[in-house]
């Protein structure tokens, strides 16, 4: 065997693997959805899950980002470039609400509602379970009493007292209406709408499968109102998340629906199971949702992504991915109409990311970075190792030809040793036929669904193996000596074919 015959398979394999590496580089800058940019990292992290607050003003994003012993007040432009950053030297309770307007900052510390303003903290009230901002004031509550803190007067007053423990109090951004949820029992919720200091009974809801109520969201546009209830249930160490959506007319309190929500991925039709970390709003009269679910990312990757949904198809909400961060996503929220923020957790810290649908931001987010090349290399190495499974299939492909040549070696020994013209092509055809059969029966298009389009077009599972077989045969005839034995020559052809199939298809096999 000459040098060319030895080197050429290695060169071909390296070329095909190089093609796979650049495929991963291009995947690294894939947008989450058409018209939305890749994620931008916002400075600041915490060891514990912290609720955040953000708003937009004069085309700037204002973010209050609590960490372990301080709060970072960050102002960025629309592309998440930092304009100004201030540290508020207060520690807040884990996973409790915060609110600020650029001058004042409200937070909970040891169940004490406090206001930070002009460099100092002022105590508002004690034994506070939680609070929620209205347009100008603050609603807060303990077990059975709801208070209103008037920011202009810096004064608190009792709004209403209820008989059952308070679960949630929410103020609608759309019309300012206030929803109160109480727990007659741990599995039951009684909803009220507050008018002045009066509570109007709205709807009673019960958990049908003994699931734990995790969160309640509410918004209204004045014509339609929605309540979203997040629940979860543990069974044998497995957590199942679900969501119910209650819609009603805020004018006559008539409930129009109580829906068990189902979600699908708008990019591939897959079910988005266990949705969690919801956010909800009405925009231009239409209900919009943000949530987290496990789904497909770029190429063969999957993970917990942030999704956006505002339409239904066949009774299911259709979600479109918004996040491109690599770690587990959680707690998405809007900052103004067109910016989305969320947190990620990678095992050590909670980090904040954001995205935007502005044209300039989308274009700039597609510029390749050192991190993109690093991740592409990591994915490349992972894909190369996974491609080795093609060698296993190669052992299957060769069996019929091996049996045929073994029989011929005993039955037609003279012809085999002189490798008459018909023995070689019959063995090759047996091999190619086996490849086609295995590719289209044992393997399938779905196992290569993450491969690029040039490998997944209609009938590609037939066309490409035939093309590779023809190219392999041409190279085999070109680089091998005429006096090479039949067995050695066919072994070279099959080995070259398996190398090419491994390099072309192997890395994309799921």
Coordinates of C-alpha atoms in Angstrom, one line a residue:
X1 CA 0.0 0.0 0.0
X2 CA 1.5 3.3 -1.1
X3 CA 1.8 6.4 1.1
X4 CA -1.0 8.2 -0.6
X5 CA -3.4 5.3 0.2
X6 CA -2.4 5.6 3.9
X7 CA -2.6 9.4 4.2
X8 CA -5.7 10.1 2.2
X9 CA -8.3 8.6 4.7
X10 CA -6.8 10.7 7.5
X11 CA -7.0 13.9 5.4
X12 CA -10.6 13.2 4.4
X13 CA -11.6 12.5 8.1
X14 CA -9.8 15.7 9.3
X15 CA -11.6 17.7 6.5
X16 CA -15.0 16.3 7.5
X17 CA -14.4 17.0 11.2
X18 CA -13.2 20.5 10.3
X19 CA -16.5 21.0 8.5
X20 CA -18.2 19.9 11.7
X21 CA -16.2 22.3 13.8
X22 CA -17.2 25.3 11.7
X23 CA -20.8 24.0 11.8
X24 CA -20.6 24.3 15.6
X25 CA -19.1 27.8 15.4
X26 CA -22.0 29.0 13.3
X27 CA -24.4 27.2 15.7
X28 CA -22.9 29.2 18.6
X29 CA -24.3 32.5 17.1
X30 CA -27.7 31.1 16.3
X31 CA -30.5 33.4 17.4
X32 CA -33.1 32.1 19.8
X33 CA -35.9 33.1 17.5
X34 CA -36.3 35.3 14.4
X35 CA -35.9 39.0 15.3
X36 CA -34.4 38.4 18.8
X37 CA -30.8 38.8 19.8
X38 CA -28.6 36.4 21.8
X39 CA -28.3 36.8 25.5
X40 CA -26.2 39.6 27.1
X41 CA -24.7 39.1 30.6
X42 CA -25.5 41.7 33.1
X43 CA -22.9 42.4 35.8
X44 CA -23.7 41.1 39.3
X45 CA -24.4 37.7 40.8
X46 CA -25.7 36.1 44.0
X47 CA -25.3 32.8 45.8
X48 CA -29.1 32.6 46.5
X49 CA -32.2 33.1 44.4
X50 CA -33.2 36.7 44.6
X51 CA -36.2 38.5 43.1
X52 CA -35.3 41.4 40.9
X53 CA -37.0 44.5 39.6
X54 CA -36.6 46.5 36.4
X55 CA -38.2 49.2 34.4
X56 CA -37.3 51.4 31.4
X57 CA -37.1 55.1 31.2
X58 CA -35.8 57.4 28.4
X59 CA -34.6 54.3 26.4
X60 CA -32.6 53.2 29.4
X61 CA -33.0 50.0 31.4
X62 CA -33.0 50.4 35.2
X63 CA -32.3 47.2 37.2
X64 CA -32.3 46.4 40.9
X65 CA -30.2 43.2 41.3
X66 CA -29.9 42.0 44.9
X67 CA -26.8 39.9 45.8
X68 CA -25.8 38.4 49.1
X69 CA -25.2 41.5 51.2
X70 CA -26.0 44.4 48.8
X71 CA -28.2 45.5 45.9
X72 CA -26.7 46.6 42.6
X73 CA -28.7 49.4 41.0
X74 CA -27.6 49.3 37.3
X75 CA -28.6 51.5 34.4
X76 CA -27.8 50.3 30.9
X77 CA -28.6 51.4 27.4
X78 CA -31.0 49.4 25.3
X79 CA -28.1 47.0 24.3
X80 CA -27.2 46.3 28.0
X81 CA -24.1 48.5 27.9
X82 CA -23.6 49.9 31.5
X83 CA -24.2 53.6 31.8
X84 CA -24.2 53.9 35.6
X85 CA -24.0 51.6 38.6
X86 CA -24.7 52.2 42.2
X87 CA -24.4 49.9 45.2
X88 CA -27.1 50.0 47.8
X89 CA -25.6 48.7 51.1
X90 CA -28.5 46.7 52.4
X91 CA -29.0 42.9 52.7
X92 CA -32.5 41.6 51.9
X93 CA -34.4 38.4 52.7
X94 CA -33.8 35.5 50.2
X95 CA -36.4 35.3 47.4
X96 CA -38.5 38.3 48.5
X97 CA -39.8 41.2 46.3
X98 CA -37.9 44.5 45.8
X99 CA -39.1 47.7 44.1
X100 CA -37.5 51.0 43.2
X101 CA -38.1 54.0 41.0
X102 CA -34.5 55.4 40.8
X103 CA -34.8 57.4 44.0
X104 CA -36.5 55.1 46.5
X105 CA -35.9 51.4 47.1
X106 CA -38.3 49.1 49.1
X107 CA -37.2 45.8 50.4
X108 CA -37.7 43.2 53.2
X109 CA -35.1 42.5 55.8
X110 CA -36.0 40.0 58.6
X111 CA -39.7 40.4 57.7
X112 CA -39.4 44.2 58.1
X113 CA -40.5 46.4 55.2
X114 CA -38.0 49.1 54.8
X115 CA -37.4 52.1 52.5
X116 CA -33.9 53.1 51.4
X117 CA -33.7 56.7 50.3
X118 CA -31.0 59.4 50.4
X119 CA -28.4 57.0 51.8
X120 CA -30.4 55.6 54.8
X121 CA -33.1 53.0 55.5
X122 CA -36.4 53.8 57.2
X123 CA -38.6 51.2 58.9
X124 CA -42.1 51.1 57.5
X125 CA -43.6 48.1 59.3
X126 CA -42.7 44.8 61.0
X127 CA -43.9 41.1 60.5
X128 CA -44.6 41.7 56.9
X129 CA -45.1 38.6 54.8
X130 CA -44.7 40.3 51.4
X131 CA -45.5 43.4 49.4
X132 CA -46.5 44.5 45.9
X133 CA -46.2 47.9 44.2
X134 CA -49.2 49.7 42.7
X135 CA -48.8 52.7 40.3
X136 CA -47.7 55.1 43.1
X137 CA -48.1 53.2 46.4
X138 CA -47.1 50.0 48.1
X139 CA -49.5 47.2 49.1
X140 CA -48.1 44.9 51.9
X141 CA -49.7 42.3 54.1
X142 CA -49.2 40.0 57.1
X143 CA -51.3 36.9 57.7
X144 CA -54.7 38.4 57.5
X145 CA -54.4 42.2 57.0
X146 CA -53.6 44.2 53.9
X147 CA -52.0 47.6 54.3
X148 CA -51.5 50.6 51.9
X149 CA -48.3 52.6 52.2
X150 CA -48.8 56.0 50.6
X151 CA -45.4 57.0 49.3
X152 CA -46.3 60.7 49.0
X153 CA -47.5 60.9 52.6
X154 CA -45.1 58.2 53.9
X155 CA -48.0 56.8 55.9
X156 CA -49.5 53.3 56.3
X157 CA -53.2 52.4 56.8
X158 CA -55.1 49.1 57.0
X159 CA -57.1 48.5 53.8
X160 CA -58.9 45.3 54.7
X161 CA -58.9 42.4 57.1
X162 CA -59.8 38.9 55.9
X163 CA -60.8 35.7 57.8
X164 CA -58.4 33.3 56.1
X165 CA -54.6 33.5 55.7
X166 CA -53.5 35.7 52.7
X167 CA -51.7 33.8 50.0
X168 CA -51.1 36.6 47.4
X169 CA -52.0 40.2 46.6
X170 CA -51.5 41.4 43.1
X171 CA -52.1 44.7 41.3
X172 CA -52.8 44.6 37.6
X173 CA -50.5 46.7 35.5
X174 CA -53.2 47.1 32.9
X175 CA -56.0 48.7 34.9
X176 CA -54.7 49.0 38.5
X177 CA -57.3 46.5 39.8
X178 CA -56.2 44.5 42.9
X179 CA -56.6 40.7 43.3
X180 CA -56.5 39.1 46.7
X181 CA -56.0 35.4 47.2
X182 CA -56.7 33.6 50.5
X183 CA -56.2 30.1 51.6
X184 CA -59.2 28.6 53.5
X185 CA -57.1 25.3 53.3
X186 CA -53.6 24.7 51.9
X187 CA -55.2 23.2 48.7
X188 CA -58.0 25.8 48.3
X189 CA -57.9 29.4 47.1
X190 CA -60.6 32.0 47.4
X191 CA -60.1 34.9 45.0
X192 CA -61.4 38.5 45.6
X193 CA -61.2 41.7 43.7
X194 CA -60.7 44.8 45.9
X195 CA -62.6 48.0 45.4
X196 CA -61.6 50.6 47.8
X197 CA -61.7 48.8 51.2
X198 CA -64.3 46.2 50.0
X199 CA -63.6 42.7 48.8
X200 CA -65.8 41.3 46.1
X201 CA -65.9 37.5 46.0
X202 CA -64.7 36.3 42.6
X203 CA -63.9 32.6 42.3
X204 CA -63.0 29.6 44.4
X205 CA -60.3 27.3 43.1
X206 CA -59.1 23.9 44.5
X207 CA -56.1 21.8 43.6
X208 CA -57.6 18.6 42.0
X209 CA -54.4 16.5 42.4
X210 CA -53.2 17.6 45.8
X211 CA -50.5 19.8 44.2
X212 CA -48.8 22.6 46.1
X213 CA -49.5 26.1 45.1
X214 CA -46.2 27.9 44.3
X215 CA -47.2 31.2 42.8
X216 CA -50.2 33.3 41.6
X217 CA -50.0 35.9 38.8
X218 CA -52.7 38.4 37.8
X219 CA -53.2 41.1 35.2
X220 CA -56.1 42.9 33.5
X221 CA -56.6 45.2 30.6
X222 CA -60.0 46.4 31.8
X223 CA -61.9 44.2 29.3
X224 CA -60.4 40.8 30.2
X225 CA -58.5 39.7 33.3
X226 CA -56.4 36.6 33.9
X227 CA -55.2 34.7 36.9
X228 CA -52.4 32.2 36.5
X229 CA -51.8 29.6 39.2
X230 CA -48.5 27.7 39.3
X231 CA -48.5 24.4 41.1
X232 CA -46.1 21.5 41.6
X233 CA -46.2 18.0 43.0
X234 CA -43.5 15.6 44.1
X235 CA -43.7 11.9 43.5
X236 CA -40.8 9.5 44.1
X237 CA -38.4 12.4 44.0
X238 CA -39.7 13.7 40.7
X239 CA -41.2 17.2 40.5
X240 CA -44.1 17.9 38.1
X241 CA -45.0 21.5 37.4
X242 CA -48.4 22.7 36.0
X243 CA -50.2 25.9 35.4
X244 CA -53.9 26.8 35.4
X245 CA -55.3 29.9 33.7
X246 CA -58.5 31.5 34.9
X247 CA -60.0 34.2 32.7
X248 CA -62.9 36.5 33.7
X249 CA -64.7 39.7 32.9
X250 CA -63.5 42.3 35.4
X251 CA -66.7 44.3 35.0
X252 CA -69.3 41.6 36.0
X253 CA -66.8 39.1 37.5
X254 CA -68.1 36.4 35.2
X255 CA -65.5 33.6 34.8
X256 CA -65.0 32.5 31.2
X257 CA -62.6 29.7 31.6
X258 CA -60.4 27.6 34.0
X259 CA -57.8 26.1 31.7
X260 CA -55.1 23.4 32.4
X261 CA -52.3 24.9 30.3
X262 CA -50.4 22.9 27.8
X263 CA -47.4 24.2 25.8
X264 CA -45.5 23.2 22.6
X265 CA -42.3 24.5 21.1
X266 CA -43.1 26.6 18.1
X267 CA -39.8 25.7 16.4
X268 CA -40.3 22.0 16.3
X269 CA -43.7 21.1 17.7
X270 CA -42.3 19.2 20.7
X271 CA -44.1 19.3 24.0
X272 CA -42.8 21.8 26.6
X273 CA -43.3 19.9 29.8
X274 CA -43.1 21.1 33.4
X275 CA -43.4 24.8 32.7
X276 CA -42.3 27.0 35.6
X277 CA -41.3 30.6 36.6
X278 CA -44.2 32.3 34.8
X279 CA -44.6 36.0 34.1
X280 CA -47.7 37.4 32.6
X281 CA -49.0 40.7 31.2
X282 CA -51.5 42.2 28.8
X283 CA -49.9 44.2 25.9
X284 CA -52.0 45.8 23.2
X285 CA -55.0 43.9 24.5
X286 CA -53.4 40.5 24.2
X287 CA -52.2 38.1 26.9
X288 CA -48.5 37.4 26.9
X289 CA -46.6 34.8 28.9
X290 CA -43.0 34.2 29.8
X291 CA -42.0 30.8 31.3
X292 CA -39.2 28.3 31.6
X293 CA -39.3 24.8 30.3
X294 CA -36.8 22.2 29.1
X295 CA -36.4 22.2 25.3
X296 CA -34.1 22.1 22.4
X297 CA -31.2 24.6 22.0
X298 CA -28.7 24.7 19.2
X299 CA -27.8 21.5 17.5
X300 CA -28.0 18.5 19.8
X301 CA -28.2 20.6 22.9
X302 CA -31.2 20.9 25.2
X303 CA -31.8 22.7 28.5
X304 CA -34.1 24.9 30.5
X305 CA -34.9 27.8 28.3
X306 CA -37.0 31.0 28.6
X307 CA -40.0 30.9 26.3
X308 CA -42.5 33.5 25.1
X309 CA -46.1 32.7 24.2
X310 CA -49.1 34.7 23.2
X311 CA -51.0 32.5 20.8
X312 CA -52.7 29.1 21.0
X313 CA -52.8 26.3 18.3
X314 CA -55.0 23.2 18.7
X315 CA -55.7 24.1 22.3
X316 CA -52.0 24.5 23.3
X317 CA -50.0 27.6 23.9
X318 CA -47.1 27.9 21.4
X319 CA -43.8 28.9 23.0
X320 CA -40.8 30.6 21.2
X321 CA -37.4 30.6 22.8
X322 CA -35.9 33.8 24.0
X323 CA -32.8 32.7 26.0
X324 CA -29.5 31.5 24.7
X325 CA -27.6 31.4 28.0
X326 CA -25.9 28.0 28.6
X327 CA -26.9 27.4 32.2
X328 CA -30.4 26.6 33.6
X329 CA -32.7 29.6 33.1
X330 CA -35.2 30.8 35.7
X331 CA -37.4 33.8 36.7
X332 CA -37.9 35.7 33.4
X333 CA -39.4 39.2 33.5
X334 CA -40.0 42.1 31.1
X335 CA -38.2 45.4 31.3
X336 CA -40.5 47.6 29.3
X337 CA -42.2 46.3 26.2
X338 CA -39.3 44.8 24.3
X339 CA -36.6 43.8 26.8
X340 CA -36.6 40.5 28.6
X341 CA -34.4 39.6 31.6
X342 CA -33.9 36.3 33.4
X343 CA -31.5 34.6 35.8
X344 CA -29.4 31.5 35.3
X345 CA -28.0 29.0 37.7
X346 CA -24.9 27.0 36.9
X347 CA -24.3 25.3 40.3
X348 CA -22.6 28.1 42.2
X349 CA -24.2 31.5 41.4
X350 CA -27.3 33.1 40.0
X351 CA -26.4 35.3 37.1
X352 CA -28.6 37.8 35.2
X353 CA -29.0 37.9 31.4
X354 CA -31.1 39.9 29.0
X355 CA -32.2 40.0 25.4
X356 CA -33.8 42.6 23.1
X357 CA -35.5 42.6 19.6
X358 CA -33.9 45.9 18.4
X359 CA -32.2 45.6 15.0
X360 CA -28.9 46.9 16.1
X361 CA -28.8 44.7 19.1
X362 CA -29.7 41.6 17.1
X363 CA -26.9 42.3 14.6
X364 CA -24.3 43.0 17.3
X365 CA -25.2 39.8 19.2
X366 CA -24.3 37.7 16.2
X367 CA -20.7 38.7 16.2
X368 CA -18.5 35.7 17.2
X369 CA -16.6 35.9 20.4
X370 CA -13.8 33.9 22.1
X371 CA -16.5 32.2 24.2
X372 CA -18.3 31.1 21.0
X373 CA -15.1 29.5 19.6
X374 CA -14.4 27.8 23.0
X375 CA -18.0 26.4 23.2
X376 CA -17.7 25.3 19.5
X377 CA -14.5 23.4 20.4
X378 CA -16.2 21.8 23.4
X379 CA -19.2 20.7 21.3
X380 CA -16.8 19.5 18.5
X381 CA -14.9 17.2 20.9
X382 CA -18.1 15.9 22.3
X383 CA -19.5 15.2 18.8
X384 CA -16.2 13.5 17.7
X385 CA -16.5 11.1 20.6
X386 CA -20.1 10.4 19.9
X387 CA -19.3 9.7 16.2
X388 CA -17.4 6.6 17.2
X389 CA -20.7 4.8 17.4
X390 CA -20.6 4.8 13.6
X391 CA -17.7 2.3 13.9
X392 CA -20.2 -0.1 15.6
X393 CA -22.6 0.2 12.7
X394 CA -19.6 -0.3 10.4
X395 CA -19.1 -3.7 12.0
X396 CA -22.7 -4.5 11.1
X397 CA -22.4 -3.2 7.5
X398 CA -19.4 -5.5 6.8
X399 CA -21.0 -8.8 7.9
X400 CA -22.8 -9.8 4.6
X401 CA -19.8 -9.0 2.5
X402 CA -17.5 -10.8 4.9
X403 CA -19.7 -13.9 4.7
X404 CA -19.9 -13.7 0.9
X405 CA -16.1 -13.4 0.6
X406 CA -15.5 -16.2 3.1
X407 CA -17.8 -18.5 1.1
X408 CA -16.1 -17.6 -2.2
X409 CA -12.7 -18.2 -0.7
X410 CA -13.7 -21.8 -0.1
X411 CA -16.0 -22.5 -3.0
X412 CA -14.3 -20.5 -5.7
X413 CA -10.8 -20.4 -4.4
X414 CA -9.0 -20.0 -7.7
X415 CA -11.3 -17.2 -8.9
X416 CA -11.1 -15.6 -5.5
X417 CA -7.3 -15.6 -5.5
X418 CA -7.3 -14.2 -9.1
X419 CA -10.2 -11.8 -8.1
X420 CA -12.2 -12.3 -11.2
X421 CA -14.3 -9.2 -12.1
X422 CA -17.6 -10.3 -10.7
X423 CA -16.6 -11.2 -7.2
X424 CA -15.4 -7.8 -6.2
X425 CA -18.5 -5.8 -7.3
X426 CA -20.9 -8.3 -5.8
X427 CA -19.2 -7.9 -2.4
X428 CA -19.2 -4.1 -2.7
X429 CA -22.9 -4.1 -3.7
X430 CA -23.7 -6.3 -0.7
X431 CA -21.9 -3.8 1.6
X432 CA -23.6 -0.8 0.0
X433 CA -27.0 -2.5 0.2
X434 CA -26.4 -3.2 3.9
X435 CA -25.5 0.4 4.6
X436 CA -28.6 1.6 2.9
X437 CA -30.8 -0.9 4.8
X438 CA -29.3 0.0 8.2
X439 CA -29.4 3.7 7.5
X440 CA -33.1 3.6 6.6
X441 CA -34.5 1.1 9.0
X442 CA -32.3 0.8 12.1
X443 CA -31.3 4.5 11.9
X444 CA -33.7 7.1 10.8
X445 CA -34.1 10.8 9.8
X446 CA -35.1 11.6 13.4
X447 CA -31.7 10.5 14.8
X448 CA -30.0 13.1 12.5
X449 CA -32.6 15.8 13.0
X450 CA -29.9 18.2 14.4
X451 CA -27.7 17.8 11.3
X452 CA -27.4 20.6 8.8
X453 CA -29.8 20.9 5.9
X454 CA -27.4 19.5 3.3
X455 CA -27.6 16.1 5.2
X456 CA -31.3 16.0 5.9
X457 CA -33.1 16.9 2.6
X458 CA -35.7 14.4 1.2
X459 CA -34.1 11.0 0.4
X460 CA -30.7 12.2 1.8
X461 CA -30.4 8.9 3.7
X462 CA -30.2 7.1 0.3
X463 CA -28.4 9.7 -1.8
X464 CA -25.5 10.4 0.6
X465 CA -24.6 6.8 1.3
X466 CA -24.6 6.1 -2.5
X467 CA -22.4 9.2 -3.1
X468 CA -20.0 8.2 -0.4
X469 CA -19.9 4.7 -1.8
X470 CA -19.1 6.0 -5.3
X471 CA -16.4 8.4 -4.0
X472 CA -14.9 5.7 -1.8
X473 CA -14.7 3.3 -4.8
X474 CA -13.1 6.0 -7.0
X475 CA -10.4 6.7 -4.4
X476 CA -9.9 3.0 -3.8
X477 CA -9.2 2.4 -7.5
X478 CA -7.0 5.6 -7.7
X479 CA -4.7 5.0 -4.8
X480 CA -4.3 1.2 -4.6
X481 CA -1.9 -1.0 -6.6
X482 CA -3.3 -3.4 -9.2
X483 CA -1.4 -6.3 -7.6
X484 CA -3.1 -5.7 -4.2
X485 CA -5.1 -8.8 -3.1
X486 CA -8.8 -8.8 -3.3
X487 CA -9.3 -9.1 0.5
X488 CA -6.8 -6.3 1.2
X489 CA -8.4 -4.1 -1.5
X490 CA -12.0 -4.6 -0.3
X491 CA -10.9 -4.1 3.3
X492 CA -9.4 -0.7 2.2
X493 CA -12.5 0.3 0.4
X494 CA -14.8 -0.6 3.3
X495 CA -12.5 1.1 5.8
X496 CA -12.4 4.2 3.7
X497 CA -16.2 4.2 3.4
X498 CA -16.7 3.8 7.2
X499 CA -14.2 6.7 7.8
X500 CA -16.1 9.0 5.5
X501 CA -19.5 8.0 6.9
X502 CA -18.1 8.5 10.4
X503 CA -16.8 12.0 9.6
X504 CA -19.9 13.1 7.6
X505 CA -22.7 11.6 9.7
X506 CA -21.3 10.5 13.0
X507 CA -21.0 13.8 14.9
X508 CA -24.7 14.6 14.3
X509 CA -26.1 11.3 15.5
X510 CA -28.3 11.9 18.5

